[in-house]
Coordinates of C-alpha atoms in Angstrom, one line a residue:
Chain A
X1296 CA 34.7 105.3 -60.2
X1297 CA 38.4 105.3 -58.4
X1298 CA 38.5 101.1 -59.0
X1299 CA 37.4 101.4 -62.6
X1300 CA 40.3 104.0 -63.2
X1301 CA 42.8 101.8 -61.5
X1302 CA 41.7 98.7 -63.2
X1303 CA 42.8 100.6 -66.5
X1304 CA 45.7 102.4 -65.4
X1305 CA 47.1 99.0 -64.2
X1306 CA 46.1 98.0 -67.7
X1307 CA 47.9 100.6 -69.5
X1308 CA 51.1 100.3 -67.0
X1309 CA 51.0 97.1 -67.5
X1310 CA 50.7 96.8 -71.2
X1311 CA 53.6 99.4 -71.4
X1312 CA 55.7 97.4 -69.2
X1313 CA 55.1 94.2 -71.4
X1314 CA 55.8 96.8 -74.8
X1315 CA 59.4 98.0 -72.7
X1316 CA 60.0 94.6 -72.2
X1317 CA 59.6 92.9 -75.3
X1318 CA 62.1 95.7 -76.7
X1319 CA 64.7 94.8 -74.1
X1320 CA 64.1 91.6 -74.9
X1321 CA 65.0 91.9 -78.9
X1322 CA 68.6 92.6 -78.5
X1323 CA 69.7 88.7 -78.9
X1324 CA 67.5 88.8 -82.3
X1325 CA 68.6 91.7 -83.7
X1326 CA 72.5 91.4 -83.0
X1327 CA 71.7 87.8 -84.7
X1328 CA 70.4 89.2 -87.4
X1329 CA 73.2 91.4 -87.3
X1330 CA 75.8 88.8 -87.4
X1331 CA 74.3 86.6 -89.8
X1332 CA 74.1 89.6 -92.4
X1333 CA 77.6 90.3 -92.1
X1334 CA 78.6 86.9 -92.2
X1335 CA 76.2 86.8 -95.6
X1336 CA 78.1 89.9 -97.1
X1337 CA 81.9 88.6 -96.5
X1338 CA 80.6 85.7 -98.8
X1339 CA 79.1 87.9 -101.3
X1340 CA 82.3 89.8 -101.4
X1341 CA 84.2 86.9 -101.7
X1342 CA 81.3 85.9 -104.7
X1343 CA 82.3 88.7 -106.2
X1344 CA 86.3 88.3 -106.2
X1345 CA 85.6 84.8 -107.5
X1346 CA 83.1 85.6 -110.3
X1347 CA 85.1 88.5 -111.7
X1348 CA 88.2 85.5 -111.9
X1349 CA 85.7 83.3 -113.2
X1350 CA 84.7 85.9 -115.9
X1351 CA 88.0 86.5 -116.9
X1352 CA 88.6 82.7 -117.7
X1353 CA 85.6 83.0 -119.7
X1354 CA 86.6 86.0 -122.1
X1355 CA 89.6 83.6 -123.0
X1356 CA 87.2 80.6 -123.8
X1357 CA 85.0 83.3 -125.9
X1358 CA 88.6 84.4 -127.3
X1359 CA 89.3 81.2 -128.1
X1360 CA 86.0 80.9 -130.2
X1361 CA 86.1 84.2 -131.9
X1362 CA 89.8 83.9 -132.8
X1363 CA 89.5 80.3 -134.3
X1364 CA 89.8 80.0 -137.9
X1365 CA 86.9 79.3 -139.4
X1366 CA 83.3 78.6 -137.9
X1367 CA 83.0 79.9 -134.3
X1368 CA 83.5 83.3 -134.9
X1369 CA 79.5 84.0 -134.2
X1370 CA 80.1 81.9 -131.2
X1371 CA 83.3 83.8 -129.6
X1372 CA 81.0 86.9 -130.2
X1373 CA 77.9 85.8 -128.6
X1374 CA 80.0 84.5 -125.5
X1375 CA 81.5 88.0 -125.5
X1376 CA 78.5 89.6 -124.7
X1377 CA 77.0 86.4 -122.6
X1378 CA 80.6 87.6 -120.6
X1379 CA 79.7 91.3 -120.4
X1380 CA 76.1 90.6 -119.3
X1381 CA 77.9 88.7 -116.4
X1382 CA 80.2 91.8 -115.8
X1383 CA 77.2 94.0 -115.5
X1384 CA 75.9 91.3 -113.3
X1385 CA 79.0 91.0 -111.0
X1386 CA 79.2 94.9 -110.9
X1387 CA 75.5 95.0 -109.4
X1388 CA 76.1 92.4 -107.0
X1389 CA 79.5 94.3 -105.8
X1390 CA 77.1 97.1 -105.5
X1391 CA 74.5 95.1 -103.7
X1392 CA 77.0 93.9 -101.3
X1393 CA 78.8 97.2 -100.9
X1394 CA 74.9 98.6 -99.5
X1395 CA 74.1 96.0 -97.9
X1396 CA 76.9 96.6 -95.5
X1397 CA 76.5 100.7 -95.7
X1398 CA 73.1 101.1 -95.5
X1399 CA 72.0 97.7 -93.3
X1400 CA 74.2 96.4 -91.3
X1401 CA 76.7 99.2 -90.3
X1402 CA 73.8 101.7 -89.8
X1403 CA 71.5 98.7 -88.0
X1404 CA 74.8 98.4 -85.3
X1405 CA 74.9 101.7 -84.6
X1406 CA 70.9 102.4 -84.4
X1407 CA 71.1 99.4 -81.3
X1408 CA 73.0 102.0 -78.9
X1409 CA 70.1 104.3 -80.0
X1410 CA 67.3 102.2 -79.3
X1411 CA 68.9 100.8 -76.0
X1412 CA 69.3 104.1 -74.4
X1413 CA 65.8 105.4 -75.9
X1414 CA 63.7 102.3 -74.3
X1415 CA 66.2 103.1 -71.1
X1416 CA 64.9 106.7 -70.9
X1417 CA 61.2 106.1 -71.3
X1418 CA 61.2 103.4 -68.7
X1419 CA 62.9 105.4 -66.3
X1420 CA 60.4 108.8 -67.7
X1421 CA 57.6 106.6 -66.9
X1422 CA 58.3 105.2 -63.7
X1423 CA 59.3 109.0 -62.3
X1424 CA 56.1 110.3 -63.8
X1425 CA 54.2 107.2 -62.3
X1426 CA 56.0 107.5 -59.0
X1427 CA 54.9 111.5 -59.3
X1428 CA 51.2 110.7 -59.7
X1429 CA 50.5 108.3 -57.4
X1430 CA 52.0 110.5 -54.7
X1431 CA 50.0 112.8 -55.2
X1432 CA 47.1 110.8 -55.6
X1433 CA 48.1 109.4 -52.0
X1434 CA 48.2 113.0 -50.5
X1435 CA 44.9 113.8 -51.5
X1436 CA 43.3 110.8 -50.6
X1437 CA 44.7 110.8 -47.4
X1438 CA 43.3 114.6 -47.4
X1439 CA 40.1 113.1 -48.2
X1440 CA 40.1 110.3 -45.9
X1441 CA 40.9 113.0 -42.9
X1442 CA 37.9 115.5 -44.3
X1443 CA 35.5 112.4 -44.4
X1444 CA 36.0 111.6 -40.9
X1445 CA 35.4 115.1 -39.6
X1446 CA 32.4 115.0 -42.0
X1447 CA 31.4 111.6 -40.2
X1448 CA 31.3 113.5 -36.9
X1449 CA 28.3 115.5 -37.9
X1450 CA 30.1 118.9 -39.0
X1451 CA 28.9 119.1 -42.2
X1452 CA 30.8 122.8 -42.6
X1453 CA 33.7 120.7 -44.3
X1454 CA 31.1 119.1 -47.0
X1455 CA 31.8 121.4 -50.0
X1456 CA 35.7 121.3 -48.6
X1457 CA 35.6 117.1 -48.9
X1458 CA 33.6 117.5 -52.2
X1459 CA 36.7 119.3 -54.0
X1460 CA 38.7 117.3 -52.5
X1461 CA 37.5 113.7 -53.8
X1462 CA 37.4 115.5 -56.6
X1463 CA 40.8 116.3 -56.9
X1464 CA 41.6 112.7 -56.3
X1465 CA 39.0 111.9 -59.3
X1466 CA 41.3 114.6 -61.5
X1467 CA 44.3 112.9 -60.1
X1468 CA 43.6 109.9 -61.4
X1469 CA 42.5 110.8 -64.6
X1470 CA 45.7 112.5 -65.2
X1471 CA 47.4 109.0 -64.3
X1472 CA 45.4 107.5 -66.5
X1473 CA 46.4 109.8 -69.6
X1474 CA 50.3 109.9 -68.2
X1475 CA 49.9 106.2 -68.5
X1476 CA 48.3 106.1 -72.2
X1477 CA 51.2 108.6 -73.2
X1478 CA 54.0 106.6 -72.3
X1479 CA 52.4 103.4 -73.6
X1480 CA 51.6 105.2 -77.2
X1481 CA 55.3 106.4 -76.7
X1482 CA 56.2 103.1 -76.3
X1483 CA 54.1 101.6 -78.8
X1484 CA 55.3 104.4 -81.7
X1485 CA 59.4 103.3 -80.5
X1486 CA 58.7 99.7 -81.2
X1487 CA 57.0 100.8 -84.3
X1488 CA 60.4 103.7 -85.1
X1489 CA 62.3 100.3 -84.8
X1490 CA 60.6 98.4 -87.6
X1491 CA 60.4 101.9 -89.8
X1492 CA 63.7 102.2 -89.0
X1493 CA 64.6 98.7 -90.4
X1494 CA 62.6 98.7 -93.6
X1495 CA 64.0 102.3 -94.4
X1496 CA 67.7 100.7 -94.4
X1497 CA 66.3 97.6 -95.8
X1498 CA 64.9 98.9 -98.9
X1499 CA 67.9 100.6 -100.7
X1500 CA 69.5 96.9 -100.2
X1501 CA 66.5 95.0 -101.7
X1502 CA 66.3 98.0 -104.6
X1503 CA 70.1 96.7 -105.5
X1504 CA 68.8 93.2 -105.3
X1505 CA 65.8 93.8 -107.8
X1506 CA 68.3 96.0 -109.9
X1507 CA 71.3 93.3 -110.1
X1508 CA 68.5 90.7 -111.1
X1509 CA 67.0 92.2 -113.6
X1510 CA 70.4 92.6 -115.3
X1511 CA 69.4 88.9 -115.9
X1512 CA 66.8 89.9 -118.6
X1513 CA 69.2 90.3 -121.4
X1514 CA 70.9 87.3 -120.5
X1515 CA 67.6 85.3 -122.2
X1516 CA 68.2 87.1 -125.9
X1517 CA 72.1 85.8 -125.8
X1518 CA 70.8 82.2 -124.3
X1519 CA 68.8 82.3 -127.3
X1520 CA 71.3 83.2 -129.8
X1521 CA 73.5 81.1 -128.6
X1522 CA 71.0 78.2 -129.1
X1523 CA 70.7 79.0 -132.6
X1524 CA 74.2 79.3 -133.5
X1525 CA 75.3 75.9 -132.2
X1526 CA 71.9 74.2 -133.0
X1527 CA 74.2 72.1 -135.7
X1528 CA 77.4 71.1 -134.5
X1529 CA 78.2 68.3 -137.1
X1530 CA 78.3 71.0 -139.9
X1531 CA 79.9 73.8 -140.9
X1532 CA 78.4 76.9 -141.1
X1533 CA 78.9 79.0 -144.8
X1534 CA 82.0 81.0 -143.2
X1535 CA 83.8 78.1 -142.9
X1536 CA 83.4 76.6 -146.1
X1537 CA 83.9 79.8 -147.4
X1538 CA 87.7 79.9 -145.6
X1539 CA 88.9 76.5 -147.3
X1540 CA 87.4 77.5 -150.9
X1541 CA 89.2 80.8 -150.3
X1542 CA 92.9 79.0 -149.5
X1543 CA 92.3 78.3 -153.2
X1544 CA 95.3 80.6 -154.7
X1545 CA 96.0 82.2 -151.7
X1546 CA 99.7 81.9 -150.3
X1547 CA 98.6 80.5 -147.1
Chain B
X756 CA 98.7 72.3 -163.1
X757 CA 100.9 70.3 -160.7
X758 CA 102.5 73.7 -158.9
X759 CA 99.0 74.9 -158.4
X760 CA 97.3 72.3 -156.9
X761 CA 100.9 71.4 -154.8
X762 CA 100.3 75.2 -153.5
X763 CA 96.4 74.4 -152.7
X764 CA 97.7 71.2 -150.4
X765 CA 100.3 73.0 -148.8
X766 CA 97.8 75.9 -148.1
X767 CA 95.0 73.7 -146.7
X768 CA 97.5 71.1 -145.0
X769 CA 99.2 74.6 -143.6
X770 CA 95.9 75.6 -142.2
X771 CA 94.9 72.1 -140.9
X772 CA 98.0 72.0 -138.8
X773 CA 97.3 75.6 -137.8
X774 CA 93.8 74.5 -136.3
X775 CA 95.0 71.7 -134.6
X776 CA 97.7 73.7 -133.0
X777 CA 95.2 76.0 -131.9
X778 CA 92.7 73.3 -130.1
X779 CA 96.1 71.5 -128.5
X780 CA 97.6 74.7 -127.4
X781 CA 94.0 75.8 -126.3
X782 CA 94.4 73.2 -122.8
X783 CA 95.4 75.8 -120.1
X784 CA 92.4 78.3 -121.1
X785 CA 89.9 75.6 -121.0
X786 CA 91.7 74.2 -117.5
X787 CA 91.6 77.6 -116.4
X788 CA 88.0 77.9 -116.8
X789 CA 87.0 74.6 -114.9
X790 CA 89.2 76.1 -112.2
X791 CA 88.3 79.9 -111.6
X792 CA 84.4 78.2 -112.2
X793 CA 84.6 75.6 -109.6
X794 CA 85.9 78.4 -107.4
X795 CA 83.0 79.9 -108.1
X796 CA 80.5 77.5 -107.7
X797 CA 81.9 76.6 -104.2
X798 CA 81.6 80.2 -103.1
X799 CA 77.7 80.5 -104.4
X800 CA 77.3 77.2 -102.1
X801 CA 78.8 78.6 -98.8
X802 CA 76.8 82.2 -99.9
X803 CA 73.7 79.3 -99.9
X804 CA 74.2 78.3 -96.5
X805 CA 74.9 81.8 -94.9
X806 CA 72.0 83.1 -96.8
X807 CA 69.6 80.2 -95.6
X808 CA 71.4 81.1 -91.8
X809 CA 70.5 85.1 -92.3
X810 CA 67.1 84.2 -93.9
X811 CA 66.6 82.3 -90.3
X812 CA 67.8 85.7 -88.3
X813 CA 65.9 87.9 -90.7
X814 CA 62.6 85.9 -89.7
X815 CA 63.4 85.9 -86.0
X816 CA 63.1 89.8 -86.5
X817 CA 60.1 89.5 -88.9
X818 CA 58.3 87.8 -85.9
X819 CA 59.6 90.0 -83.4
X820 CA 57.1 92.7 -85.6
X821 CA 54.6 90.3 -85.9
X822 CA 53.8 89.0 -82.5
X823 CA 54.1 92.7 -80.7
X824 CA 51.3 94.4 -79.0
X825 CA 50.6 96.3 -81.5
X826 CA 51.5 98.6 -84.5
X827 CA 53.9 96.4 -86.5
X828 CA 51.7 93.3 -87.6
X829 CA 51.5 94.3 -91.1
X830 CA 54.8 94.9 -91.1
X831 CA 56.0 91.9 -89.9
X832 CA 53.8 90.2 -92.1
X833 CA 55.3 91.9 -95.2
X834 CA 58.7 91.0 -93.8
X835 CA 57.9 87.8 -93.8
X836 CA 56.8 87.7 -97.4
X837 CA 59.5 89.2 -97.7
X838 CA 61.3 86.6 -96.3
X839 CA 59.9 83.8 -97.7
X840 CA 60.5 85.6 -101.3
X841 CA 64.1 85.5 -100.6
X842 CA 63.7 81.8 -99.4
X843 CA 62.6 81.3 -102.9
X844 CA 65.8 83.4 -104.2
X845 CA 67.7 81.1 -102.4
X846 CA 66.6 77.6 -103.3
X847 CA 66.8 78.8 -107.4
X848 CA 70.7 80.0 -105.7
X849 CA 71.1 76.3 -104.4
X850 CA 69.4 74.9 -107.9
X851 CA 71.8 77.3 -110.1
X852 CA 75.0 76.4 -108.0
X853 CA 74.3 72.9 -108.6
X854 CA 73.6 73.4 -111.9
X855 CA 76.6 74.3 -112.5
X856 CA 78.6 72.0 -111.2
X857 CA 76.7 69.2 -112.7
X858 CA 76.0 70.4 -116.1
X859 CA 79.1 72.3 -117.3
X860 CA 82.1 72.1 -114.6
X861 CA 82.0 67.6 -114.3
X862 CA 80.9 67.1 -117.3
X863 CA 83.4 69.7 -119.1
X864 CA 86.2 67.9 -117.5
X865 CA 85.3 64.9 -118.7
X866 CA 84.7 65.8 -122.5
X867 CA 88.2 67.7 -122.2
X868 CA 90.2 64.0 -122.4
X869 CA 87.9 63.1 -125.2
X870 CA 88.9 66.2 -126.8
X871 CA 92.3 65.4 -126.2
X872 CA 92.0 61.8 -127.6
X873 CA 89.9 63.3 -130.8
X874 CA 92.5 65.6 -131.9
X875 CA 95.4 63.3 -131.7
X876 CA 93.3 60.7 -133.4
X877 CA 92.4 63.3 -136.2
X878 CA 96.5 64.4 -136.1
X879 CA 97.7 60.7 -136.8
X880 CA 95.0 59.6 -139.2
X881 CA 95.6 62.7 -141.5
X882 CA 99.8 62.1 -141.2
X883 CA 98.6 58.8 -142.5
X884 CA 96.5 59.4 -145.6
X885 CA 99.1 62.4 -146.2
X886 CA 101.9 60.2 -146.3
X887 CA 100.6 57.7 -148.5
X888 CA 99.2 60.1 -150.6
X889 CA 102.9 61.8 -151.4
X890 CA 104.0 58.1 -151.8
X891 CA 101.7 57.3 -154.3
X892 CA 102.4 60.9 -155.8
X893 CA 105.8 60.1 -155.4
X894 CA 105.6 56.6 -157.0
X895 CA 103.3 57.9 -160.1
X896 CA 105.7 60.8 -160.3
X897 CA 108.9 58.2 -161.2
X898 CA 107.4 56.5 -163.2
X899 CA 106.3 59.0 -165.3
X900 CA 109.6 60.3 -165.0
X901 CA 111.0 56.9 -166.2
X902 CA 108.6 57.3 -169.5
X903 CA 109.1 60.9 -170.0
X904 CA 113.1 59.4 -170.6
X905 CA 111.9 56.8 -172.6
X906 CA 109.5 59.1 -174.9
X907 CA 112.8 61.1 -175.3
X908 CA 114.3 58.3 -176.7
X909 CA 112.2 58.5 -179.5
X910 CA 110.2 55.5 -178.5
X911 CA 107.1 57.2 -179.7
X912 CA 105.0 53.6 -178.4
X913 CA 105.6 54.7 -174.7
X914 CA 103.2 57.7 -175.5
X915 CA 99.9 56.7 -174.2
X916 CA 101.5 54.9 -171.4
X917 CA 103.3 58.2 -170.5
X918 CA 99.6 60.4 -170.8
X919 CA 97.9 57.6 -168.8
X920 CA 101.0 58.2 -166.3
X921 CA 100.9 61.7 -166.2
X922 CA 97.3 61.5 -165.8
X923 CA 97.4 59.3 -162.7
X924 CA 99.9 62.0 -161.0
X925 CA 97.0 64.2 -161.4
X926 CA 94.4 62.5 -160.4
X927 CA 96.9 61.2 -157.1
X928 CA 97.0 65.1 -156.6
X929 CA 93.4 65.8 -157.2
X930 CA 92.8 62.9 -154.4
X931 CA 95.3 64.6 -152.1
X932 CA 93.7 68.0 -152.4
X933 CA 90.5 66.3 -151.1
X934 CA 91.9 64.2 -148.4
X935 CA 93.4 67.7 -147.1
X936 CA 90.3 69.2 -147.6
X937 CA 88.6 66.6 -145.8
X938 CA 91.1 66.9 -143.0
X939 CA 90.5 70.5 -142.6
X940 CA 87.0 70.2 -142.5
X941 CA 86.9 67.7 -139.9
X942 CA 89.6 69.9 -137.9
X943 CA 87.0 73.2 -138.1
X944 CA 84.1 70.8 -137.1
X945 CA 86.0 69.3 -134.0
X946 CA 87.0 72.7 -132.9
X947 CA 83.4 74.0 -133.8
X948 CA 82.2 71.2 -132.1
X949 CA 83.8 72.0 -128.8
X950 CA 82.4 75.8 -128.5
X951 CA 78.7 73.6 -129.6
X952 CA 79.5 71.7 -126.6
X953 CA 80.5 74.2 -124.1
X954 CA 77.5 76.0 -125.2
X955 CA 74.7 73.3 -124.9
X956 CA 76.4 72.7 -121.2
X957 CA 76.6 76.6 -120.3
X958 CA 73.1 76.9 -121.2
X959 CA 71.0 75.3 -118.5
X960 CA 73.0 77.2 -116.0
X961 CA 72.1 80.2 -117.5
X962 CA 68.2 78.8 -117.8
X963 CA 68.7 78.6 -113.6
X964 CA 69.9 81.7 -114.0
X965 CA 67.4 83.4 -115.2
X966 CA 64.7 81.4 -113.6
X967 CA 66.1 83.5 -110.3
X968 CA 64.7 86.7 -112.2
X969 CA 60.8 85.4 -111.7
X970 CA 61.1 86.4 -108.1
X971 CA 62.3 89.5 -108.8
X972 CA 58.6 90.8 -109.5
X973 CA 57.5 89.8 -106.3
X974 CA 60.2 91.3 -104.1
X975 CA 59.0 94.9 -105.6
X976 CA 56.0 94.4 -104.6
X977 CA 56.3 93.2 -101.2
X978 CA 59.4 96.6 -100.8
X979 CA 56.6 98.9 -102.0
X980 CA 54.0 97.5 -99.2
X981 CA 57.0 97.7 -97.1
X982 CA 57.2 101.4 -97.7
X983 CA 53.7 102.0 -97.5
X984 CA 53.1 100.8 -94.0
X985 CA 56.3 102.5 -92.7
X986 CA 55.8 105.8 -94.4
X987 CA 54.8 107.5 -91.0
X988 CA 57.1 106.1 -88.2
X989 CA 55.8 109.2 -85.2
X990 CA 52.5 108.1 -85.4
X991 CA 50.4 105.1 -84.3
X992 CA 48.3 103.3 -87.1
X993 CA 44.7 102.7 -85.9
X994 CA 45.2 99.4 -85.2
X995 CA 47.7 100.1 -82.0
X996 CA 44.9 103.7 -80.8
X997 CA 42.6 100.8 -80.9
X998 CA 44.6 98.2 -78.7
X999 CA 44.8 101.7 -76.0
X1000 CA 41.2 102.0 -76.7
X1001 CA 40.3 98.3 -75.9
X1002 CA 42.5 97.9 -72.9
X1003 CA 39.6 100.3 -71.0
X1004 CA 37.3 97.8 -69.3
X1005 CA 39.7 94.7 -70.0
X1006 CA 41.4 92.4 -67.5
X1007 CA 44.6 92.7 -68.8

């Protein structure tokens, strides 16, 4: 009975020890992860200083279309709102970038000194506790041991004494044993905290994501447009014809 | 008859100058453009290589869920997808950035000298036909003067020679009205032509684009399993009670 215990209590403190240690372990790979996200967001920042430049260049191009004289007015005004899509688009990835540094990777930084000193404490819980136990599992074996001897030399008065005793040892280890499954489900749930933890600061960042792509929807209608207004670029469209018949008498 | 059409040629040789002004002096906006957008497109390929560098960290910590002793599998195998999804994001990033350099940025460059050369070509030939036009108006024009001074006379014979003069003046003005109108016309189609062109090369870009929007679908998904499978971070999911469960009896 006492071998079959410790066999599983050496399982258990051995299984948390590998659980502490994998979590000590992680720090390279999340720092890592850590760098590489910032590194990520100072270009998206910089994507987004660009973009709004690059936007601004292209309202003059659509300016230049819808302030021609003839024939590219529908042009100049489909580029206007192809531009303004693109606004709403660089606005959402400012916004993406903006949370993907407050919600992830500021938040994720400070969460390490969290973790580090929660992983600390239950290692250092678990080894007092374990200590604790097996002390007293000690104390009463050696208590047993000494009542078994008497018992051996015939005086069978201490019988009921030494049959409490080993059966304090047996309640001894039993509480081991369920010390040792707490801290390895304690363990187990802050490993898991850690992933929660990560996809609940994750999320808002992908939500931006999915929200600054699906600005990209109403970019197909203008495509479209667009398409059909320069399908025929060797002719001009009724505007412009109408713009030289209408020079006729004018005082141009 | 004369002062009428004289006031229709000046109007439409007026506005022909006007929209050849306008594409010459339009230059610096187009140059701008192909600036501020290669700007941008070098931007979107350094955010491609520190996304494909955090995508690398991100799966580090994806694995770090997946190969614990227990709890996080299925979340480190959403991560993954996750992952992967955004792997996908990022190729359509690369395909888009090139895109853009190779379908609107090079080749926009290049068609700006041709617009250059197409414009002074369309410049020079109308100075041409419009100078030789007002010659022969002018020429027709003295003679007809020369007859009109003769019919004066009296010489009543010089009539029909004088209405077959006068007659040709018109028709040299009728012909002039046409070559400016001609002229114009080919101004607004080479300036039309331009915003065709910019569009037909803007319009695979925006086809990558969009394309980046088919992933969007799948990221919701995958953030929604995400939230699922963390939505109770204090407490062990089956799976990990079960790797407690199984360790009773084991060799580990």
């Amino acid at each position: 009975m006492e071998a079959v215990i410790e066999k599983e209590c050496s399982a258990l403190g051995g299984l948390f020890q590998t659980v502490i240690g994998d979590m000590k372990s992680s720090y390279p790979i999340w720092e890592d992860f850590i760098t590489k996200a910032g590194k990520l967001q100072s270009q998206l920042r910089a994507t987004v200083v660009a973009a709004a430049a690059f936007l601004d260049a292209f309202q003059k191009v659509a300016d230049l279309a819808t302030n021609s004289r003839g024939g590219t007015r529908d042009i100049g005004s489909a580029l206007t709102r192809m531009c303004m899509r693109h606004r709403g688009i660089e606005t959402k990835l400012k916004q993406f970038s903006m949370t993907f540094l407050d919600c992830l990777i500021n938040p994720l930084q400070e969460q390490m000194e969290e973790w580090k000193r929660g992983v600390a404490t239950l290692d250092k819980d678990h080894a007092k506790e374990y200590k604790r136990a097996r002390q007293e599992i000690k104390k009463k074996s050696s208590d047993t041991l000494k009542l078994q001897k008497k018992a051996k030399k015939g005086r069978s008065d201490f019988q009921p004494q030494l049959d409490s005793a080993m059966q304090d040892v047996n309640d001894k280890y039993i509480l081991l044993e369920e010390t040792e499954k707490q801290a390895l489900r304690k363990a187990l749930i802050e490993e898991r905290q850690r992933f929660c933890c990560f996809v609940a600061m994750l999320r808002p960042v992908v939500d931006e994501e999915i929200s600054m792509l699906g600005e990209v929807t109403h970019l197909q209608t203008i495509s479209d447009d667009l398409k059909a207004l320069t399908s025929d670029p060797h002719k001009l469209p009724p505007a412009s014809e109408q713009v030289i018949m209408d020079l006729k008498g004018s005082d141009y």
